[in-house]
mmCIF file of C-alpha atoms in Angstrom:
data_model
loop_
_atom_site.group_PDB
_atom_site.id
_atom_site.type_symbol
_atom_site.label_atom_id
_atom_site.label_comp_id
_atom_site.label_asym_id
_atom_site.label_seq_id
_atom_site.Cartn_x
_atom_site.Cartn_y
_atom_site.Cartn_z
ATOM 1 C CA LEU A 1 147.332 115.803 136.727
ATOM 2 C CA PRO A 2 146.200 113.977 139.539
ATOM 3 C CA VAL A 3 143.993 116.244 140.652
ATOM 4 C CA THR A 4 142.596 119.510 139.692
ATOM 5 C CA ALA A 5 143.322 123.353 140.590
ATOM 6 C CA LEU A 6 140.247 123.618 142.253
ATOM 7 C CA GLN A 7 140.307 120.406 144.399
ATOM 8 C CA ILE A 8 143.922 121.730 146.039
ATOM 9 C CA LEU A 9 142.126 124.776 146.896
ATOM 10 C CA TRP A 10 139.405 122.770 148.459
ATOM 11 C CA ILE A 11 142.007 120.787 150.686
ATOM 12 C CA ASN A 12 143.916 124.228 151.428
ATOM 13 C CA LEU A 13 140.793 125.677 152.565
ATOM 14 C CA ALA A 14 138.472 123.447 153.506
ATOM 15 C CA GLU A 15 140.724 120.504 155.341
ATOM 16 C CA ASP A 16 143.550 122.295 155.973
ATOM 17 C CA VAL A 17 142.735 125.956 157.721
ATOM 18 C CA LEU A 18 140.266 124.157 160.466
ATOM 19 C CA PRO A 19 142.532 121.944 162.247
ATOM 20 C CA GLY A 20 145.449 124.587 161.880
ATOM 21 C CA ALA A 21 143.345 126.828 163.259
ATOM 22 C CA ALA A 22 141.977 124.272 166.070
ATOM 23 C CA LEU A 23 145.762 123.517 166.796
ATOM 24 C CA ALA A 24 146.697 127.543 168.674
ATOM 25 C CA PHE A 25 144.026 125.697 170.875
ATOM 26 C CA GLU A 26 146.487 123.464 172.003
ATOM 27 C CA LYS A 27 147.572 122.839 175.787
ATOM 28 C CA PRO A 28 151.084 123.466 176.158
ATOM 29 C CA GLN A 29 153.091 120.051 176.298
ATOM 30 C CA LYS A 30 154.171 118.628 180.087
ATOM 31 C CA ASP A 31 157.416 119.468 179.986
ATOM 32 C CA LEU A 32 158.075 122.672 178.219
ATOM 33 C CA MET A 33 159.482 124.744 180.839
ATOM 34 C CA LYS A 34 162.350 121.915 181.085
ATOM 35 C CA ARG A 35 163.548 122.501 178.405
ATOM 36 C CA LYS A 36 166.383 124.646 177.575
ATOM 37 C CA PRO A 37 165.673 128.333 176.552
ATOM 38 C CA LEU A 38 165.764 128.950 172.737
ATOM 39 C CA LYS A 39 168.727 131.357 171.513
ATOM 40 C CA LYS A 40 167.703 134.591 170.487
ATOM 41 C CA HIS A 41 168.532 133.653 166.634
ATOM 42 C CA GLU A 42 167.585 130.063 167.089
ATOM 43 C CA SER A 43 164.713 128.585 164.489
ATOM 44 C CA LEU A 44 161.298 127.246 166.663
ATOM 45 C CA LEU A 45 161.488 123.817 164.387
ATOM 46 C CA THR A 46 164.609 122.079 164.998
ATOM 47 C CA GLY A 47 166.223 119.959 161.990
ATOM 48 C CA GLU A 48 164.329 117.296 163.726
ATOM 49 C CA MET A 49 161.176 118.586 163.380
ATOM 50 C CA LYS A 50 161.776 120.389 159.867
ATOM 51 C CA SER A 51 162.611 115.971 158.650
ATOM 52 C CA ILE A 52 159.773 115.033 160.512
ATOM 53 C CA ILE A 53 157.181 117.244 158.247
ATOM 54 C CA PHE A 54 159.477 116.475 154.808
ATOM 55 C CA PHE A 55 158.649 112.885 155.774
ATOM 56 C CA ALA A 56 155.812 113.157 156.297
ATOM 57 C CA SER A 57 154.759 114.982 153.124
ATOM 58 C CA VAL A 58 157.448 112.945 151.495
ATOM 59 C CA ILE A 59 155.829 109.940 152.599
ATOM 60 C CA THR A 60 152.031 111.717 151.310
ATOM 61 C CA ASP A 61 152.778 112.464 147.925
ATOM 62 C CA PHE A 62 154.841 109.082 146.863
ATOM 63 C CA LEU A 63 152.356 107.209 148.336
ATOM 64 C CA LEU A 64 149.307 109.140 146.327
ATOM 65 C CA LEU A 65 151.644 109.744 143.055
ATOM 66 C CA GLY A 66 152.762 105.457 142.470
ATOM 67 C CA LEU A 67 148.685 105.113 143.557
ATOM 68 C CA PHE A 68 148.347 107.622 140.795
ATOM 69 C CA TRP A 69 150.132 105.570 138.549
ATOM 70 C CA LEU A 70 149.087 102.276 139.526
ATOM 71 C CA LEU A 71 145.290 103.234 138.528
ATOM 72 C CA LEU A 72 146.217 105.072 135.178
ATOM 73 C CA GLN A 73 147.173 101.670 134.183
ATOM 74 C CA GLY A 74 143.964 99.976 135.645
ATOM 75 C CA GLU A 75 140.329 101.025 134.041
ATOM 76 C CA TYR A 76 139.849 103.436 136.244
ATOM 77 C CA SER A 77 138.192 106.488 134.490
ATOM 78 C CA LEU A 78 140.316 110.371 135.248
ATOM 79 C CA SER A 79 137.604 111.673 137.393
ATOM 80 C CA HIS A 80 137.158 108.204 139.504
ATOM 81 C CA ILE A 81 141.778 108.708 140.062
ATOM 82 C CA GLN A 82 141.220 112.263 140.711
ATOM 83 C CA THR A 83 138.463 112.185 142.996
ATOM 84 C CA PHE A 84 140.770 109.105 145.265
ATOM 85 C CA ILE A 85 143.638 110.842 144.964
ATOM 86 C CA PHE A 86 141.742 113.956 146.198
ATOM 87 C CA VAL A 87 139.800 112.210 149.020
ATOM 88 C CA GLY A 88 143.041 110.694 149.310
ATOM 89 C CA LEU A 89 144.909 113.850 150.280
ATOM 90 C CA GLY A 90 141.928 115.231 152.776
ATOM 91 C CA LEU A 91 141.869 112.144 154.523
ATOM 92 C CA ASP A 92 145.914 113.166 155.188
ATOM 93 C CA SER A 93 145.323 116.267 155.655
ATOM 94 C CA LEU A 94 142.963 115.787 158.495
ATOM 95 C CA PHE A 95 144.162 112.777 160.118
ATOM 96 C CA TYR A 96 147.886 113.494 160.064
ATOM 97 C CA VAL A 97 147.282 116.449 162.176
ATOM 98 C CA PHE A 98 146.762 114.130 165.320
ATOM 99 C CA SER A 99 150.672 112.472 164.586
ATOM 100 C CA MET A 100 152.449 116.339 164.022
ATOM 101 C CA ARG A 101 150.332 117.558 167.851
ATOM 102 C CA ASN A 102 153.143 116.798 169.343
ATOM 103 C CA LEU A 103 156.352 116.097 167.077
ATOM 104 C CA ARG A 104 158.768 115.269 170.693
ATOM 105 C CA GLU A 105 156.483 112.063 171.883
ATOM 106 C CA ASN A 106 155.040 109.274 169.060
ATOM 107 C CA ILE A 107 151.230 109.222 169.480
ATOM 108 C CA TRP A 108 150.593 106.457 171.826
ATOM 109 C CA ARG A 109 152.319 108.305 174.774
ATOM 110 C CA TYR A 110 149.789 111.107 174.362
ATOM 111 C CA ASN A 111 145.633 111.002 173.770
ATOM 112 C CA PRO A 112 145.974 112.385 170.398
ATOM 113 C CA PHE A 113 141.683 113.182 170.996
ATOM 114 C CA SER A 114 142.330 115.796 173.419
ATOM 115 C CA ASN A 115 142.282 118.604 172.030
ATOM 116 C CA ARG A 116 137.753 119.085 171.358
ATOM 117 C CA LEU A 117 138.541 121.903 168.911
ATOM 118 C CA LEU A 118 140.705 119.464 166.812
ATOM 119 C CA LEU A 119 138.170 117.112 166.688
ATOM 120 C CA GLY A 120 135.480 119.196 165.906
ATOM 121 C CA ALA A 121 137.423 120.638 163.118
ATOM 122 C CA VAL A 122 138.176 117.568 161.863
ATOM 123 C CA ALA A 123 134.735 115.752 162.005
ATOM 124 C CA LEU A 124 134.238 119.590 160.042
ATOM 125 C CA GLY A 125 137.083 118.922 157.365
ATOM 126 C CA ILE A 126 135.409 115.287 157.009
ATOM 127 C CA SER A 127 131.901 116.213 156.469
ATOM 128 C CA LEU A 128 133.038 119.257 153.835
ATOM 129 C CA LEU A 129 135.075 116.133 152.134
ATOM 130 C CA LEU A 130 132.042 114.402 151.976
ATOM 131 C CA LEU A 131 129.430 117.205 150.411
ATOM 132 C CA ALA A 132 132.466 117.647 148.117
ATOM 133 C CA VAL A 133 132.338 114.432 146.636
ATOM 134 C CA TYR A 134 128.528 113.496 147.427
ATOM 135 C CA THR A 135 126.817 116.915 146.441
ATOM 136 C CA PRO A 136 125.719 116.726 142.836
ATOM 137 C CA SER A 137 126.980 121.002 142.418
ATOM 138 C CA LEU A 138 130.009 120.371 144.309
ATOM 139 C CA GLN A 139 130.787 116.890 141.869
ATOM 140 C CA THR A 140 129.967 119.782 138.978
ATOM 141 C CA LEU A 141 132.222 122.311 140.350
ATOM 142 C CA LEU A 142 134.871 120.152 141.669
ATOM 143 C CA LYS A 143 135.138 117.236 139.269
ATOM 144 C CA THR A 144 134.225 114.726 141.378
ATOM 145 C CA ILE A 145 132.072 111.001 141.618
ATOM 146 C CA PRO A 146 131.278 109.499 144.120
ATOM 147 C CA LEU A 147 133.462 106.336 145.459
ATOM 148 C CA SER A 148 132.335 102.929 146.580
ATOM 149 C CA LEU A 149 133.180 101.517 150.192
ATOM 150 C CA PHE A 150 136.134 99.513 149.259
ATOM 151 C CA ASP A 151 137.957 102.793 147.556
ATOM 152 C CA TRP A 152 137.132 104.252 150.803
ATOM 153 C CA VAL A 153 138.531 101.650 153.318
ATOM 154 C CA LEU A 154 141.366 101.575 150.558
ATOM 155 C CA LEU A 155 142.050 105.591 151.318
ATOM 156 C CA GLY A 156 141.544 104.791 154.809
ATOM 157 C CA GLY A 157 144.146 102.287 154.831
ATOM 158 C CA LEU A 158 146.348 104.578 152.955
ATOM 159 C CA THR A 159 145.942 107.019 155.829
ATOM 160 C CA VAL A 160 146.562 104.713 158.463
ATOM 161 C CA ILE A 161 149.787 103.256 157.082
ATOM 162 C CA ASP A 162 150.844 106.987 156.364
ATOM 163 C CA ILE A 163 150.473 107.435 159.573
ATOM 164 C CA ALA A 164 152.320 104.431 160.742
ATOM 165 C CA LEU A 165 155.395 106.430 159.010
ATOM 166 C CA ILE A 166 154.885 109.307 160.449
ATOM 167 C CA GLU A 167 155.246 108.301 163.643
ATOM 168 C CA ALA A 168 158.265 106.152 162.682
ATOM 169 C CA THR A 169 160.189 108.682 161.651
ATOM 170 C CA LYS A 170 159.405 110.306 164.450
ATOM 171 C CA TRP A 171 160.146 107.519 166.748
ATOM 172 C CA ILE A 172 163.554 107.382 164.675
ATOM 173 C CA PHE A 173 164.465 111.027 165.910
ATOM 174 C CA ILE A 174 163.058 111.172 169.605
ATOM 175 C CA LYS A 175 164.978 107.762 169.963
ATOM 176 C CA ARG A 176 168.919 109.637 168.749
ATOM 177 C CA GLU A 177 167.551 112.721 170.919
ATOM 178 C CA HIS A 178 167.387 110.467 174.312
ATOM 179 C CA LYS A 179 171.043 109.263 172.942
ATOM 180 C CA VAL A 180 172.539 112.352 172.898
#
């Protein structure tokens, strides 16, 4: 398995909950009052929004699954690969939230760091991820091992690629919306 059940639980509790809760305190978007009101039975999530969220999940999952398969072909131990995938999922959960703050604008059109509560939640999430990888008792519980600097650089690059692909997907839907 690419990750263990406890690693998935850790990501859900430590990396997803805090940033998600911080988004509840997001300031309203500038054009909110200029938008047409939703119809009575209309979903809050439009088809475009669902597509962006779906593509974000699929992109991440396929990148990490492909990486898992590639690493299995090499000389890495299973615990190293699982730690790598675990951290990849955690970093993705912590950083793609900056892209998901606004599905109607690309990240370069707004300040992704303006929500201080979100910044604190992400910082705490990173701290918890580091604890999971480098604290002996948590290493035993979560079956993680320390990662090298090269591993972290590679994971950072994958996170940037994932955010760029999410932003490209958003850009396509935003351009399509403005043509209509």
